[in-house]
Amino acid sequence: MKFPFVFRPRLLDALPGYDRDRFLRDLGAGITVGIVALPLAMAFAIASGLKPEAGLWTAILAGFIIAALGGSNVQIGGPAGAFIVIVYGIVERYGLANLLIATSCAGVLLFLLGVLRLGRLVRFVPVSIVIGFTNGIAMLIASSQIKDWLGLSIAKMPADFFAQLTLISRHIDTFNPYSFALGVTCVLGLFLWPRLWGSNSPIKGAMNLPGMSSTAAISARVPSPIVALVTLTLFAWYFKLPVETIGSKFGSIPRGLPAFALPAFSWETVKLLVTPTITIALLGAIESLLCARVADQASTLRRHDPNQELMAQGIANFVVPFFGGMPATGTIARTVTNVRAGATTPVAGMTHALTIAVIVMAAAPLALHVPLAVLAGILLFVAFNMGEWHEFAKLKTYSAHYRILMLGTFFLTIVFDLTVAMEVGLVTACALFIRRMSGLFTVERVPADGTVLQFKLYGSLFFGAVAKVDEVVEAIEQGPDQPVVVLDCLQLVHIDTSGLDALRGVQKAALQRTGTLRLDNLQPEVREVIVRAGFDAGR
């Protein structure tokens, strides 16, 4: 089979006919998303055990590359909350240098998935598994932020969920009320700000008086994370609150461009990093394509190209580690913000990256005063919005298969990690699917005279259902001599090699009783398999 290589970024299709009006819409959307992405990029990096600049430059470089080379008009790429737990675990187990190597290798793997046009296969991951690991990751993100939210004096948090809870309980006596007050205020502000300026808000209604409407419009468009970050940072700085900040923990944030550096690379190291590489690539592919599907549903623009999107994600993840970045993927919250802000082309995503770069160049020293409790509050808010918590309440309305997959993936993600959860989840999904499909195959005996043994086959005769053919063999062995075995295949829609082998077993049983086997009413697909295998059963 040939896989034609097609590399055509959506940007090339969007530029013909591009006018000033669309540029202004993309510019406004890009600046808005850039402002939203700034605190999230720092928060994601810090929560992942990295310095804040790792998140900032990932948002800039990966965000620009994914927008410029991707297959979606409006998708925003960059560091994502889903990677926090994965990156933290890799850094703790393998070290920062090996994280960079694993990320670049994952980029190569993502690019190959796009080249081989396997983007659509991600859609075959059951939604129950996706919801299970998404809720599990959200829970892990929340648990990792409790330390900074409470202001506890813990030098380093472990990656394991239960170890985190144990360590937190042991250091609860170091509780910092100032950090906790900032964190709680941040979370409450993030929830209340959009509601204060919503369409039904009394404040916005009051602001819509003559001469005040512009103020309301500007306030409504200011992203809540920026409001929380700026106001609470100024408050903590002005009153000199005794809380841990980015500056006190990480030092200064470089204002210049990051230096290009090659991590120490060897094939021996790559072989040791197979598991983290596959984990990053798998999560990156799932998150980016799910995000692109959400973008398709939220906008009226042309649907995304999944293979082109994977290739762009691959290039971004291959390049970013050379500048000290972290894994990147599509980000649902920022993408939806981009759509709602009026984006029409990938230019908006490129503008978002440039906006972050300008802010970092101009105002990097100001980030030193940001309290970690405020960033923890932002991430707790992200974790809450990330989880599909209502799905737990709806579990009783779903099948047992759905509940097993969702809850199993959720608990495995928390107790072990995403790789184990995905592997076990997919294997369980396949096993449950085989079980369900095998239940759809039935063998019905039809009353007949004399030496005729007649049966009707229904459904798909595949490896998971061949055991049901044993009743035909038993009927032959217990039936008359010289039987004429007739299998009516009118309702048999599919057969595989295992099913064909089962038919050979029926023929062998008939021949041992000096009888014959006849297959009637074969469907074209089933007949083709039988003819190609050279199976002669008196057709």
XYZ file of C-alpha atoms in Angstrom, residues 29-249:
221
model
C -7.809 37.190 18.657
C -4.084 36.456 18.731
C -3.343 39.217 21.244
C -6.221 38.047 23.453
C -5.062 34.419 23.430
C -1.445 35.472 23.961
C -2.413 37.307 27.135
C -4.401 34.281 28.324
C -1.531 31.902 27.525
C 1.157 33.877 29.374
C 0.328 32.893 32.980
C -0.678 29.376 31.929
C 2.675 28.777 30.221
C 4.582 29.707 33.384
C 2.210 27.751 35.614
C 2.419 24.596 33.495
C 6.214 24.689 33.447
C 6.550 25.237 37.201
C 4.011 22.490 37.948
C 5.996 20.169 35.673
C 9.167 20.677 37.699
C 10.746 23.054 35.157
C 11.683 26.720 35.193
C 8.970 29.178 34.053
C 10.915 30.169 30.929
C 10.594 26.583 29.645
C 6.840 27.086 29.408
C 7.139 30.593 27.957
C 9.461 29.615 25.127
C 7.446 26.489 24.420
C 4.356 28.667 24.029
C 6.275 30.996 21.702
C 8.157 28.530 19.509
C 5.716 25.617 19.470
C 2.739 27.967 19.267
C 4.164 29.660 16.189
C 5.241 26.420 14.455
C 1.956 24.603 15.102
C -0.076 27.543 13.799
C 2.141 28.113 10.746
C 2.464 24.442 9.705
C -0.656 22.829 11.195
C -3.839 21.575 9.599
C -6.318 23.741 11.509
C -7.404 27.330 11.008
C -7.767 28.175 14.679
C -5.917 25.641 16.839
C -3.538 27.079 19.452
C -0.536 24.974 20.417
C 1.735 25.158 23.426
C 2.330 23.616 26.849
C -0.777 21.882 28.160
C -2.092 20.865 31.546
C -2.366 17.255 30.406
C 1.441 17.064 30.196
C 2.114 18.280 33.750
C 1.956 14.863 35.394
C 3.814 13.150 32.542
C 6.639 15.692 32.383
C 7.039 15.821 36.164
C 7.326 12.034 36.331
C 9.861 11.896 33.470
C 12.021 14.628 35.008
C 11.978 12.890 38.382
C 12.772 9.459 36.947
C 15.047 10.233 33.984
C 16.243 13.825 34.448
C 15.771 17.031 32.451
C 18.244 16.153 29.691
C 16.430 12.896 28.963
C 13.084 14.723 28.920
C 14.436 16.864 26.081
C 15.603 13.771 24.168
C 12.282 11.972 24.722
C 10.355 15.040 23.535
C 12.392 15.291 20.319
C 11.984 11.563 19.680
C 8.248 11.916 20.293
C 8.258 14.715 17.712
C 9.755 12.350 15.142
C 7.142 9.732 16.000
C 4.303 12.264 15.677
C 5.612 13.392 12.295
C 5.757 9.791 11.059
C 2.174 9.221 12.216
C 1.148 12.164 10.060
C 3.243 11.038 7.083
C 1.675 7.568 7.241
C -1.749 9.230 7.405
C -2.677 7.628 10.708
C -4.258 10.740 12.173
C -7.775 9.404 11.938
C -6.882 6.317 13.986
C -6.849 8.472 17.119
C -10.619 8.707 16.755
C -10.837 4.997 17.478
C -9.793 5.557 21.100
C -13.048 5.039 23.057
C -14.496 8.185 24.580
C -14.764 6.403 27.931
C -10.968 6.007 28.003
C -10.435 9.643 27.007
C -12.763 10.875 29.762
C -11.175 8.508 32.280
C -7.599 9.648 31.761
C -8.650 13.306 31.382
C -10.350 13.225 34.777
C -7.398 11.342 36.238
C -4.911 13.917 34.937
C -7.104 16.746 36.257
C -7.090 15.105 39.686
C -3.296 14.734 39.613
C -2.835 18.367 38.544
C -4.973 19.500 41.462
C -3.076 17.355 43.968
C 0.276 18.671 42.726
C -0.819 22.273 43.413
C -1.985 21.820 47.000
C 1.548 22.393 48.293
C 1.895 25.887 46.770
C -1.778 26.707 47.343
C -1.363 26.118 51.073
C 2.141 27.593 51.137
C 3.709 24.458 52.629
C 7.476 24.253 53.119
C 8.229 21.219 50.947
C 11.441 21.266 48.932
C 10.302 18.797 46.249
C 7.056 16.990 45.618
C 7.069 13.335 44.497
C 5.262 12.316 41.312
C 3.150 9.596 42.965
C -0.362 10.698 43.984
C -0.459 8.926 47.350
C 3.102 9.956 48.174
C 2.067 13.562 47.546
C -0.859 13.293 49.939
C 1.343 11.653 52.569
C 4.003 14.365 52.283
C 1.392 17.126 52.436
C -0.113 15.649 55.596
C 3.334 15.498 57.230
C 4.082 19.163 56.477
C 0.643 20.616 57.156
C 2.099 22.387 60.198
C 4.018 24.693 57.794
C 0.731 26.086 56.480
C 1.079 29.703 55.263
C -2.199 31.646 55.714
C -1.039 34.437 53.370
C -0.419 31.988 50.501
C -3.721 30.277 51.162
C -5.590 33.599 51.170
C -4.018 34.546 47.820
C -4.799 31.118 46.366
C -8.427 31.139 47.496
C -8.922 34.707 46.250
C -7.423 33.693 42.906
C -9.763 30.715 42.472
C -12.830 32.706 43.507
C -11.851 35.543 41.182
C -11.408 33.174 38.221
C -14.910 31.817 38.789
C -16.571 35.175 39.407
C -14.900 37.443 36.829
C -16.672 36.036 33.720
C -19.985 36.071 35.600
C -19.560 39.681 36.664
C -19.204 40.744 33.040
C -21.552 38.189 31.460
C -24.628 39.114 29.480
C -26.847 38.784 32.576
C -24.460 40.590 34.911
C -25.884 43.540 36.868
C -22.456 45.191 36.767
C -22.259 45.035 33.011
C -25.835 46.228 32.809
C -24.926 49.219 34.924
C -21.866 49.868 32.780
C -24.011 50.009 29.667
C -25.106 53.503 30.601
C -24.184 56.282 28.141
C -20.471 56.929 28.234
C -19.740 53.721 30.165
C -20.301 51.001 27.566
C -16.696 51.081 26.348
C -15.433 50.463 29.896
C -17.688 47.452 30.249
C -16.622 46.104 26.870
C -12.926 46.446 27.723
C -13.367 44.882 31.165
C -15.368 41.988 29.738
C -12.584 41.171 27.262
C -9.755 41.142 29.829
C -8.997 37.451 30.554
C -9.621 36.449 34.157
C -6.166 34.785 34.635
C -4.478 38.075 33.767
C -6.740 39.997 36.158
C -5.938 37.541 38.974
C -2.214 37.451 38.167
C -1.737 41.238 38.015
C -3.963 42.300 40.909
C -2.835 39.639 43.379
C 0.839 40.080 42.457
C 0.604 43.825 43.037
C -1.223 43.211 46.305
C 1.393 40.765 47.575
C 4.252 43.045 46.471
C 2.780 46.223 47.941
C 2.052 44.686 51.337
C 5.268 42.615 51.256
C 3.440 39.397 52.085
C 5.712 36.539 53.236
C 4.909 34.189 50.334
C 7.072 32.256 47.900
C 7.373 33.854 44.455
C 8.848 32.930 41.091
C 11.892 35.076 41.888
C 12.509 33.532 45.312
C 12.358 30.001 43.920
